[in-house]
Amino acid sequence: MALWTVKVICLLLILILTVFFGLLPLIVVSRLRRRQQEETANRARPFARKLLGYLNCFSGGIFFATCFIHLFPEVIEKCNDVMRKASLDVDYPIPELLISAGFFLIMLIEHCAMSCKTRRGNVNLPGSGPPEDRIPRETDPLIRSPSASSSSATAYGNGLQERHVQRSPDSISGIQDPDHTAEDVSPIQGLRAIVVLIALSIHSLFAGLALGLETTIHSTWMLFAAISVHKSAVAFTLGLQFADTFQRACSVITYMTIFCTMSPIGISIGTAITAINQGSLALDVTSMVLQGLATGTFIYVTFFEILQKEVGAGDYGVIKPGQHGNIGPTLALIGAHRILNASIVCSNRIFYIIAAIIIDVFCLKIKSANMDAWIAKMICLFLILLLTLMFGLLPIRMVPWIRRRDNSNIRHGEQAVDVTGLRARRALGYLNCISGGVFLAVCLIHLFPEVIEKYDIVKSRRKLTISYPIPELLVSVGFFIIMLIEHGAMSWRKNSHSTRAPVMTREQAITDTEPLLIDHDTTQESYQNGSGEPVRQQSEERLADCHHSLRNSYANQYVCETLIPHHHHPGQTHKQTEQIHGIRSLILLLALSIHTIFEGLALGLETSTRAVWMLFVALAVHKSIISFMMGLQFTDTFQQTSRVLSYMLTFSIMSPIGICIGTAITAVNQGSFGLDISSMTLQGVATGTFLYVTFFEILQKELGVEDHSITKVLAIILGFVLISLTKLVES
């Protein structure tokens, strides 16, 4: 059998398989929806909704694996091939930069499109309707994720009406009411579904291209087996997403037809290229750039559309409006926090003792080494410690000033709008966006390449020929570990002391809003005047005035949130809220601490004075920015200054500890294989935890709101560029 005949057979088989598995969810979803309607009518247990929710979780796992186990390694491999063919030796992480460009490209496209539609009034997003129909959404993402908070349930008379921007926890998986029509689908969902289609289509095109470029029959059949299994699973989950998003079957069939034809088109192109020319550098560069951009768009949609639907749904025990219960199940978590705080204080006190012991033990070794390099390392140690402390504690003075300015209109007059406080609040929002860009750049430009580099070192020393993407697997393990820890803790709390939340009235929905920087002391004082009813009436009047005067203003979101006091339901206290804040902040601290230890270790392992100072410059700028952003996050999260101080002191000493360890290693032994394995594993897992916190804790805080501000996107890009430039200087 000729080679081209085998490729034609593979083309037809892949087309048939993807069409079958891609259209199968139409039947599954329609039957589950009918069963859900019957269960609703008979008041039975929502088995269909749960089953489809589990299928969505399964599809989320497949998309995540496709992103990090398939797409990421392919882009890196293509980049390495291009560098080898062009005889280039570039130390900068080009693949990660291309992926980041695709991420920001689709972010800009989506926010520009939705911003234009919102301004023209073509999209009826929450907050764009008449003032009397506008209900503020929750703005505290540590309690509810954007996907959960963007659908607000309010009771009007005897009926319950749900307004969908993204699916709420009660309508997960797209199983909606019988009267839900295709017109109810949010434009955001439709746009992101198209983005998924484009990203996966480009990936499928290159997968087919790889098969078409094969030159032997055996390798063609082997690659066909792998692609067919992978494509069938992806086609089913993609069809599930489309059937979940669109009510009309013709839309699903159209999109799936486009997706299913991509691999056959790629096979045809590859077969034609093998007949003409192979190994073209221009073709390799084009393939690398397109697949890198496609991977970035895929990452954006994977985290902000697919995983957010389930992971960010807030159904694992987070505090919801009207939810009752005590804090008994969280005593272990509280105890863990107290033990952590005590250990932090102890570690701060014994840090200098440990440093002195290390210096004494290796004093003779250090004297025989390069004394200038050792002195440079000690100077860098104290400079980094001072810089991180200074920038990390700066927000402690800044954020309270913004809070006071932000609440001056509440203290001194009902109708007054403090423009200065509003601007300060908006500026702090932009700083949060910049911090999101900084953390994203740290994840993609610093952490990922470092894990891959350590893996390459291990492979070269042991002469391993493993083709499996071990670094990406370690990152995924860290991601799922932190997901299991957080969801397990929250689910344990919910299952132990959860009760059914009462249906909220319109008044309760209005008062259940806590702005990001609300002054909790002022809020509590406003409810000490009795039942609190006059305060709610004043809040509604001021809310109406706010909507009337700032109806189409960008400031609407910030001013209206500030004018609304926070209403506490029975069992919902600031202590419970701070526990959830504390868990994720602790995750962020641990992830960044591990990373900074390895950064300090890298500096401590340097052997020349010039290399030490060059690395110090990049590390100092990088650490100062991250320290300031972390201080901003912690000050924004906790009301207790002592906790912010403890966390920032802990973070600040991590790099000095790493420098001390690296200096000790250079004095004793270098190039230990066990050290390389431990370093690779720990940093890979730390990168996964950092990835989780970056997307589900920091970026969604700003990208989850419905104003689709282009300025916020530009602020995120600015933060990303800052870290990218420091990496450029370092390389």
XYZ file of C-alpha atoms in Angstrom:
731
model
C 0.000 0.000 0.000
C 1.356 3.396 -0.970
C 2.094 6.044 1.646
C -0.364 8.544 0.222
C -3.108 5.872 0.304
C -2.490 5.307 4.014
C -2.723 9.043 4.636
C -6.030 9.283 2.764
C -7.447 6.408 4.840
C -6.290 8.126 8.051
C -7.863 11.363 6.838
C -11.276 9.746 6.337
C -11.147 7.802 9.612
C -10.231 10.893 11.654
C -13.035 12.847 9.984
C -15.613 10.140 10.774
C -14.460 9.728 14.388
C -14.440 13.447 15.187
C -17.845 14.007 13.587
C -19.349 11.091 15.542
C -17.924 12.054 18.940
C -18.443 15.770 18.305
C -22.169 15.438 17.593
C -22.828 12.796 20.263
C -23.229 15.441 23.039
C -26.269 16.865 21.207
C -28.173 13.693 22.048
C -26.716 13.425 25.566
C -27.442 17.034 26.534
C -30.965 17.041 25.084
C -31.883 13.884 27.019
C -30.368 15.211 30.221
C -32.284 18.460 29.819
C -35.562 16.600 29.373
C -34.817 14.480 32.410
C -33.933 17.582 34.401
C -37.278 19.139 33.493
C -39.049 15.968 34.626
C -37.078 15.954 37.863
C -37.953 19.601 38.435
C -41.644 18.906 37.826
C -41.595 15.855 40.126
C -39.275 17.537 42.657
C -36.819 14.687 42.347
C -33.107 14.815 42.993
C -31.271 16.710 40.242
C -29.374 13.694 38.929
C -29.190 15.002 35.363
C -27.734 18.319 36.439
C -25.115 16.612 38.581
C -24.200 14.175 35.824
C -23.712 16.910 33.263
C -21.756 18.897 35.833
C -19.395 15.939 36.254
C -19.078 15.670 32.480
C -18.124 19.334 32.381
C -15.500 18.725 35.068
C -14.177 15.846 32.988
C -14.016 18.063 29.913
C -12.232 20.724 31.958
C -9.568 18.182 32.867
C -9.156 17.202 29.220
C -8.812 20.822 28.154
C -6.279 21.432 30.927
C -4.243 18.400 29.859
C -4.463 19.445 26.213
C -3.160 22.854 27.180
C -0.193 21.804 29.329
C 0.627 18.269 28.179
C 0.142 18.742 24.424
C 0.150 22.393 23.357
C 2.842 23.781 25.647
C 5.478 21.113 24.857
C 4.708 21.333 21.128
C 5.367 25.072 21.050
C 8.628 24.618 22.977
C 9.700 21.798 20.657
C 8.964 23.849 17.538
C 10.883 26.797 18.974
C 13.892 24.584 19.695
C 13.788 23.241 16.138
C 13.731 26.757 14.713
C 16.627 27.854 16.932
C 18.657 24.821 15.913
C 18.011 25.280 12.192
C 18.737 29.019 12.349
C 21.844 28.440 14.536
C 20.535 30.863 17.153
C 21.427 30.829 20.848
C 18.720 32.890 22.558
C 18.353 32.533 26.314
C 15.038 34.411 26.461
C 11.906 32.206 26.787
C 10.502 32.797 23.286
C 7.797 30.050 23.473
C 6.364 31.448 26.699
C 6.427 34.957 25.209
C 4.446 33.792 22.157
C 1.934 32.036 24.392
C 1.583 35.174 26.501
C 1.050 37.221 23.335
C -1.808 34.922 22.351
C -3.258 35.210 25.853
C -3.260 39.015 25.785
C -4.424 39.092 22.167
C -7.631 37.235 22.931
C -8.077 39.226 26.141
C -7.908 42.491 24.189
C -10.242 41.202 21.477
C -12.860 40.024 23.954
C -12.759 43.135 26.128
C -12.790 45.471 23.124
C -15.760 43.670 21.597
C -17.761 43.555 24.818
C -16.862 47.141 25.709
C -18.085 48.415 22.338
C -21.305 46.399 22.543
C -21.987 47.545 26.090
C -21.507 51.212 25.196
C -23.803 50.915 22.187
C -26.449 49.269 24.337
C -26.597 46.115 22.221
C -25.742 43.833 25.131
C -27.964 43.750 28.182
C -25.285 42.976 30.711
C -25.944 43.399 34.423
C -25.511 47.031 35.208
C -26.473 48.210 31.711
C -30.225 48.212 32.146
C -32.494 50.777 33.771
C -31.426 52.017 37.184
C -34.347 50.398 38.921
C -33.418 46.981 37.524
C -29.757 47.218 38.334
C -28.592 45.175 41.283
C -24.973 45.436 42.380
C -23.005 42.253 42.231
C -20.668 40.980 44.897
C -17.207 42.375 44.397
C -15.212 40.251 46.796
C -13.699 37.475 44.679
C -12.224 35.668 47.670
C -15.728 34.784 48.818
C -17.257 34.139 45.429
C -15.617 33.670 42.098
C -16.632 35.871 39.165
C -18.648 33.090 37.606
C -20.687 32.638 40.735
C -21.091 36.294 41.498
C -21.983 37.362 38.004
C -25.419 35.783 38.151
C -27.557 37.359 40.849
C -30.781 35.720 41.958
C -33.473 38.088 43.153
C -37.097 37.504 43.993
C -39.763 39.667 42.332
C -43.152 38.900 43.800
C -43.693 35.167 43.754
C -41.177 34.231 41.061
C -37.448 33.819 40.968
C -35.681 35.383 38.015
C -32.100 34.603 37.071
C -29.977 36.865 34.929
C -27.150 35.018 33.190
C -23.810 36.462 32.282
C -21.989 33.268 33.066
C -23.537 30.192 34.592
C -24.355 30.309 38.224
C -23.796 27.317 40.483
C -27.502 26.507 40.305
C -27.470 26.416 36.531
C -24.207 24.679 35.969
C -23.748 22.826 32.730
C -26.287 24.782 30.837
C -29.365 22.928 32.033
C -31.741 25.821 32.073
C -35.391 26.442 32.509
C -37.752 25.313 29.742
C -38.494 28.903 28.773
C -34.810 29.648 28.288
C -34.263 30.501 24.621
C -31.260 30.849 22.410
C -31.439 34.598 22.749
C -30.652 34.273 26.451
C -27.127 33.071 25.737
C -24.599 35.672 26.816
C -22.457 37.208 24.062
C -19.438 36.461 26.265
C -20.219 32.740 26.117
C -20.682 32.850 22.356
C -17.473 34.797 21.826
C -15.451 32.481 24.044
C -16.941 29.425 22.348
C -15.680 30.785 19.024
C -12.279 31.416 20.618
C -12.172 27.784 21.776
C -13.044 26.716 18.246
C -10.281 28.834 16.688
C -7.619 27.733 19.185
C -8.413 24.032 18.889
C -8.810 24.283 15.121
C -5.286 25.667 14.754
C -4.007 22.920 17.027
C -5.860 20.280 15.011
C -4.529 21.754 11.792
C -0.951 21.336 12.999
C -1.686 17.855 14.348
C -2.909 16.855 10.900
C 0.087 18.610 9.366
C 2.412 16.475 11.494
C 0.710 13.321 10.245
C 0.821 14.509 6.646
C 4.558 15.202 6.897
C 5.399 11.617 7.919
C 7.537 9.724 5.437
C 6.977 6.090 6.530
C 3.836 3.960 6.678
C 4.605 2.627 10.175
C 5.059 6.081 11.715
C 1.912 7.281 9.948
C -0.238 4.541 11.521
C 1.345 5.091 14.937
C 0.675 8.813 14.822
C -2.850 8.182 13.546
C -3.647 5.998 16.570
C -2.497 8.713 18.974
C -4.255 11.550 17.128
C -7.527 9.649 16.730
C -7.835 8.892 20.458
C -6.899 12.432 21.418
C -9.133 14.035 18.792
C -12.119 11.872 19.731
C -11.903 12.906 23.385
C -11.406 16.575 22.504
C -14.240 16.478 19.943
C -16.633 15.041 22.527
C -15.761 17.630 25.165
C -15.841 20.447 22.610
C -19.249 19.285 21.409
C -20.356 19.146 25.038
C -19.288 22.752 25.529
C -21.074 23.909 22.370
C -24.245 21.957 23.187
C -24.071 23.470 26.655
C -23.640 27.017 25.320
C -25.946 27.144 22.297
C -29.587 26.110 22.285
C -29.824 25.735 18.507
C -28.499 22.460 17.130
C -27.564 24.052 13.800
C -24.980 26.263 15.533
C -23.413 23.251 17.222
C -23.342 21.282 13.960
C -21.756 24.206 12.094
C -19.003 24.736 14.657
C -18.240 21.039 14.996
C -18.076 20.643 11.213
C -15.462 23.395 11.087
C -13.454 21.728 13.840
C -13.681 18.248 12.337
C -12.353 19.372 8.951
C -9.208 20.970 10.377
C -7.164 17.783 10.813
C -8.018 16.480 7.325
C -6.993 19.858 5.912
C -3.703 19.632 7.809
C -3.114 16.098 6.532
C -3.723 17.281 2.976
C -1.303 20.202 3.361
C 1.346 17.968 4.916
C 0.993 15.404 2.155
C 1.398 18.148 -0.451
C 4.488 19.503 1.310
C 6.137 16.065 1.393
C 5.662 15.913 -2.352
C 7.323 19.324 -2.835
C 9.609 20.370 -0.005
C 10.261 19.599 3.644
C 12.141 21.326 6.419
C 11.480 24.882 5.282
C 12.620 27.366 7.938
C 9.841 29.799 7.015
C 7.265 27.033 7.478
C 8.729 26.134 10.861
C 8.693 29.770 12.024
C 5.096 30.232 10.856
C 4.076 27.008 12.580
C 5.801 28.056 15.813
C 4.221 31.527 15.890
C 0.700 30.361 15.019
C 0.726 27.481 17.472
C 2.177 29.695 20.199
C -0.586 32.263 19.739
C -3.189 29.494 19.593
C -1.878 28.067 22.867
C -2.171 31.466 24.543
C -5.771 31.864 23.420
C -6.463 28.324 24.573
C -5.042 29.058 28.030
C -7.257 32.123 28.341
C -10.415 30.246 27.411
C -9.485 27.174 29.461
C -9.188 29.170 32.686
C -11.775 31.902 32.185
C -14.543 29.932 30.510
C -14.259 26.189 31.095
C -12.514 25.694 34.442
C -14.129 28.793 35.914
C -17.554 27.263 35.271
C -16.896 24.492 37.788
C -13.847 25.477 39.862
C -14.956 29.068 40.253
C -18.611 28.304 40.773
C -18.364 28.767 44.510
C -20.241 25.547 45.285
C -17.610 23.974 47.532
C -18.682 25.576 50.779
C -17.897 29.260 50.440
C -20.000 31.738 52.344
C -23.123 32.738 50.413
C -25.795 35.342 51.196
C -28.199 34.067 53.781
C -26.242 30.900 54.507
C -26.360 29.932 58.167
C -23.968 27.922 60.230
C -21.239 28.238 62.827
C -17.487 28.058 62.436
C -16.951 24.839 64.335
C -15.649 22.777 61.390
C -12.932 25.342 60.717
C -11.293 25.090 64.141
C -8.527 22.981 62.649
C -7.898 25.613 59.993
C -7.897 28.359 62.625
C -5.465 26.347 64.706
C -3.264 25.849 61.665
C -3.256 29.595 61.059
C -2.291 30.282 64.662
C 0.475 27.703 64.552
C 1.669 29.245 61.304
C 1.696 32.733 62.818
C 3.616 31.464 65.829
C 6.119 29.703 63.588
C 6.480 32.883 61.545
C 7.387 34.867 64.657
C 9.852 32.207 65.761
C 11.416 31.996 62.303
C 11.873 35.745 62.231
C 13.696 35.630 65.557
C 16.005 32.729 64.749
C 16.790 33.734 61.161
C 19.950 35.603 62.067
C 21.037 32.766 64.368
C 20.708 30.287 61.470
C 22.639 32.611 59.167
C 25.396 32.963 61.778
C 25.622 29.182 62.210
C 25.920 28.662 58.448
C 28.681 31.249 58.232
C 30.546 29.726 61.195
C 30.288 26.161 59.908
C 31.563 26.996 56.432
C 33.957 29.755 57.464
C 37.058 27.787 56.493
C 35.567 26.769 53.146
C 34.572 30.343 52.355
C 38.060 31.655 53.138
C 39.545 29.317 50.588
C 37.007 30.393 47.951
C 36.576 33.695 46.182
C 36.267 36.193 49.047
C 35.025 38.984 46.779
C 32.118 36.834 45.572
C 31.256 35.878 49.149
C 31.229 39.532 50.279
C 29.092 40.449 47.266
C 26.601 37.725 48.193
C 26.326 38.965 51.775
C 25.770 42.552 50.596
C 23.132 41.344 48.133
C 21.481 39.349 50.920
C 20.908 42.381 53.137
C 19.985 44.674 50.232
C 17.323 42.252 48.999
C 15.992 41.872 52.539
C 15.709 45.650 52.980
C 14.158 46.230 49.548
C 11.508 43.546 49.904
C 10.591 44.724 53.391
C 10.377 48.362 52.321
C 8.222 47.748 49.249
C 6.177 45.035 50.954
C 5.218 47.217 53.922
C 4.533 50.336 51.860
C 0.875 49.342 51.142
C 0.197 49.268 54.902
C 0.337 53.067 54.805
C -1.213 53.471 51.380
C -4.342 51.286 51.528
C -5.803 52.767 54.764
C -5.452 56.248 53.255
C -7.401 55.088 50.197
C -10.046 53.518 52.435
C -10.463 56.746 54.396
C -10.792 58.775 51.211
C -13.166 56.212 49.768
C -15.553 56.360 52.739
C -15.442 60.109 53.430
C -18.686 60.596 51.511
C -20.448 58.105 53.804
C -19.282 59.864 56.966
C -19.903 63.467 55.893
C -22.967 63.456 53.665
C -25.386 61.232 51.826
C -25.278 62.937 48.438
C -21.566 63.774 48.412
C -19.337 61.924 46.016
C -15.659 62.121 46.900
C -13.947 62.437 43.545
C -10.489 62.166 45.094
C -11.409 58.972 46.932
C -12.986 57.624 43.770
C -9.824 58.283 41.809
C -7.715 56.689 44.519
C -9.952 53.628 44.483
C -9.736 53.423 40.727
C -5.954 53.777 40.941
C -5.827 50.892 43.395
C -7.892 48.830 40.971
C -5.322 49.538 38.276
C -2.545 48.549 40.681
C -4.321 45.241 41.209
C -4.420 44.797 37.430
C -0.699 45.522 37.235
C -0.092 42.959 39.974
C -2.067 40.420 37.948
C 0.206 41.041 34.975
C 3.264 40.766 37.208
C 2.170 37.424 38.630
C 1.258 36.100 35.182
C 4.698 37.060 33.849
C 6.394 35.436 36.841
C 4.453 32.259 36.097
C 5.030 32.088 32.324
C 8.335 33.929 31.838
C 10.210 32.910 35.012
C 8.784 29.785 36.611
C 7.929 27.650 33.584
C 11.298 28.094 31.833
C 13.164 27.430 35.079
C 11.389 24.109 35.611
C 12.088 23.100 32.000
C 15.730 24.133 32.344
C 16.178 22.056 35.489
C 14.580 19.086 33.741
C 16.972 19.453 30.797
C 19.908 19.468 33.231
C 18.688 16.245 34.843
C 18.193 14.611 31.428
C 21.644 15.593 30.201
C 23.417 14.367 33.346
C 21.643 11.015 33.408
C 21.466 10.758 29.589
C 17.726 10.128 29.684
C 15.670 9.892 26.486
C 12.217 10.506 27.944
C 9.942 12.351 25.517
C 7.073 12.771 27.981
C 6.600 16.403 29.178
C 7.697 15.873 32.795
C 7.951 19.624 33.675
C 4.399 20.282 32.532
C 3.240 17.212 34.448
C 4.862 18.508 37.651
C 3.191 21.886 37.161
C -0.167 20.169 36.644
C 0.374 18.113 39.800
C 0.984 21.288 41.788
C -2.125 22.857 40.281
C -4.356 19.929 41.232
C -2.771 19.555 44.669
C -3.678 23.098 45.600
C -7.122 22.692 44.042
C -7.741 19.559 46.100
C -6.515 21.219 49.293
C -8.672 24.308 48.905
C -11.802 22.554 47.659
C -11.380 19.757 50.177
C -11.152 22.196 53.080
C -14.090 24.259 51.880
C -16.208 21.202 51.043
C -15.517 19.715 54.485
C -16.713 22.905 56.080
C -19.818 23.050 53.901
C -20.811 19.412 54.396
C -20.414 19.696 58.158
C -22.450 22.822 58.783
C -24.308 23.806 55.639
C -27.982 24.714 55.581
C -30.248 25.743 52.770
C -29.922 29.430 51.961
C -33.243 31.312 52.029
C -34.502 33.016 48.909
C -33.191 36.558 48.855
C -35.415 39.541 48.529
C -34.480 42.530 46.436
C -33.570 44.469 49.583
C -31.278 41.678 50.754
C -29.600 41.477 47.359
C -28.944 45.218 47.438
C -27.410 45.160 50.896
C -25.317 42.025 50.256
C -22.490 43.824 48.553
C -19.083 44.360 50.073
C -16.701 46.505 48.052
C -13.099 45.487 47.712
C -11.787 48.209 50.017
C -14.775 48.793 52.290
C -13.914 50.109 55.721
C -15.165 47.316 57.952
C -15.133 49.377 61.133
C -17.291 52.073 59.563
C -19.616 49.422 58.180
C -20.106 47.775 61.545
C -20.730 51.108 63.257
C -23.477 51.911 60.757
C -25.433 48.871 61.936
C -25.240 49.687 65.603
C -28.192 52.062 65.423
C -30.796 49.402 65.995
C -32.321 47.066 63.468
C -30.381 48.506 60.583
C -33.493 49.173 58.518
C -32.999 52.974 58.192
C -29.481 52.352 56.941
C -30.788 50.065 54.205
C -33.384 52.632 53.190
C -30.729 55.332 53.017
C -28.527 53.007 50.994
C -31.281 52.392 48.440
C -31.994 56.106 48.125
C -28.312 56.885 47.684
C -27.989 53.999 45.232
C -30.809 55.439 43.110
C -29.202 58.892 43.195
C -25.885 57.338 42.275
C -27.353 55.524 39.289
C -29.172 58.671 38.178
C -26.126 60.934 38.301
C -23.511 58.465 37.105
C -25.623 56.277 34.871
C -23.163 55.811 32.039
C -19.972 56.564 33.939
C -17.067 54.224 34.531
C -17.133 55.445 38.118
C -20.581 53.904 38.571
C -19.172 50.598 39.714
C -16.855 52.033 42.348
C -19.112 54.751 43.783
C -22.212 52.592 44.023
C -20.302 49.777 45.706
C -18.875 52.224 48.230
C -22.281 53.692 49.100
C -23.733 50.302 49.989
C -23.005 49.029 53.505
C -22.369 45.374 54.032
C -25.205 43.414 55.594
C -24.303 40.383 57.676
C -26.696 37.495 57.793
C -26.828 35.252 60.843
C -23.746 33.114 60.978
C -21.830 35.190 58.418
C -19.098 37.191 60.123
C -15.922 38.912 59.110
C -14.072 36.149 60.953
C -15.519 33.516 58.613
C -14.781 35.669 55.600
C -11.196 36.219 56.709
C -10.693 32.455 57.060
C -11.351 32.023 53.338
C -9.175 35.045 52.598
C -6.453 33.552 54.763
C -6.408 30.156 53.062
C -5.759 31.577 49.617
C -3.353 34.204 50.918
C -1.435 31.449 52.677
C -1.335 29.512 49.395
C 0.044 32.572 47.649
C 2.654 33.038 50.375
C 3.798 29.418 50.242
C 4.002 29.325 46.440
C 5.985 32.543 46.179
C 8.174 31.625 49.143
C 9.310 28.406 47.476
C 9.997 30.337 44.294
C 11.995 33.030 46.076
C 14.050 30.425 47.929
C 15.150 29.021 44.574
C 15.841 32.539 43.303
C 18.119 33.154 46.256
C 19.631 29.717 45.729
C 20.503 30.673 42.141
C 22.297 33.791 43.349
C 24.077 31.898 46.103
C 25.343 29.293 43.617
C 27.090 31.897 41.445
C 30.888 31.753 41.566
C 31.947 35.075 40.020
C 31.449 38.543 41.482
C 30.215 39.987 38.175
C 27.591 37.258 37.792
C 26.440 37.842 41.377
C 25.867 41.565 40.829
C 24.166 41.069 37.449
C 21.763 38.552 38.929
C 21.225 40.770 41.965
C 20.048 43.709 39.810
C 17.427 41.609 38.041
C 16.429 39.839 41.258
C 16.135 43.074 43.259
C 13.841 44.748 40.716
C 11.795 41.583 40.355
C 11.488 41.049 44.110
C 10.646 44.698 44.820
C 7.733 44.680 42.382
C 6.382 41.353 43.616
C 6.847 42.357 47.248
C 4.847 45.528 46.726
C 2.072 43.629 44.952
C 1.978 40.961 47.664
C 1.829 43.629 50.354
C -1.036 45.186 48.435
C -2.893 41.859 48.313
C -2.344 41.090 52.007
C -3.243 44.618 53.170
C -6.368 44.446 51.050
C -7.247 41.028 52.509
C -6.537 41.355 56.236
C -7.653 44.024 58.681
C -4.915 43.117 61.170
C -1.636 44.896 60.477
C 0.260 42.334 62.559
C -0.706 39.544 60.172
C 0.409 41.565 57.159
C 3.719 42.240 58.910
C 4.200 38.551 59.736
C 3.439 37.399 56.194
C 5.681 40.004 54.580
C 8.542 39.287 56.998
C 8.249 35.604 56.149
C 8.298 36.330 52.429
C 11.203 38.766 52.757
C 13.534 36.288 54.447
C 13.020 33.547 51.851
C 15.538 34.884 49.317
C 18.204 35.494 51.999
C 17.698 31.919 53.189
C 18.169 30.704 49.616
C 21.324 32.812 49.250
C 22.745 31.317 52.450
C 21.968 27.771 51.291
C 23.478 28.421 47.855
C 26.607 29.912 49.377
C 26.980 26.883 51.637
C 26.549 24.514 48.679
C 29.232 26.283 46.643
C 31.578 25.834 49.590
C 30.888 22.101 49.905
C 29.591 20.492 46.748
C 28.022 21.482 43.457
C 26.195 19.554 40.771
C 24.535 17.018 43.062
C 22.024 14.918 41.141
C 19.739 14.582 44.156
C 19.749 18.345 44.600
C 18.761 18.812 40.953
C 15.872 16.336 41.265
C 14.589 17.955 44.463
C 14.902 21.424 43.003
C 13.054 20.449 39.815
C 10.229 18.709 41.673
C 9.699 21.432 44.266
C 9.823 24.228 41.739
C 7.475 22.390 39.375
C 4.895 21.864 42.107
C 5.354 25.457 43.283
C 4.724 26.661 39.733
C 1.459 24.729 39.630
C 0.275 26.262 42.890
C 1.346 29.667 41.629
C -0.596 29.080 38.409
C -3.754 28.271 40.355
C -3.507 31.326 42.584
C -2.605 33.613 39.665
C -5.702 32.772 37.640
C -8.317 31.999 40.285
C -7.281 34.546 42.910
C -5.648 37.563 41.280
C -6.615 37.893 37.620
C -10.280 36.991 38.088
C -10.613 39.773 40.652
C -10.420 42.317 37.836
C -11.294 40.335 34.711
C -14.424 38.966 36.377
C -16.247 42.305 36.501
C -18.653 43.271 33.744
C -17.345 46.690 32.740
C -14.813 45.186 30.273
C -12.427 48.080 30.776
C -9.704 48.204 28.145
C -7.605 50.238 30.578
C -7.541 47.294 32.974
C -6.302 45.004 30.244
C -3.567 47.510 29.377
C -2.616 47.682 33.069
C -2.279 43.890 33.174
C -0.111 44.009 30.052
C 2.014 46.732 31.688
C 2.691 44.524 34.703
C 3.572 41.666 32.386
C 5.981 43.852 30.398
C 7.773 44.972 33.582
C 8.712 41.422 34.529
C 9.457 40.496 30.912
C 11.988 43.335 30.708
C 13.691 42.203 33.914
C 13.976 38.723 32.421
C 15.467 40.257 29.274
C 18.097 42.089 31.352
C 18.844 38.912 33.270
C 19.272 36.843 30.095
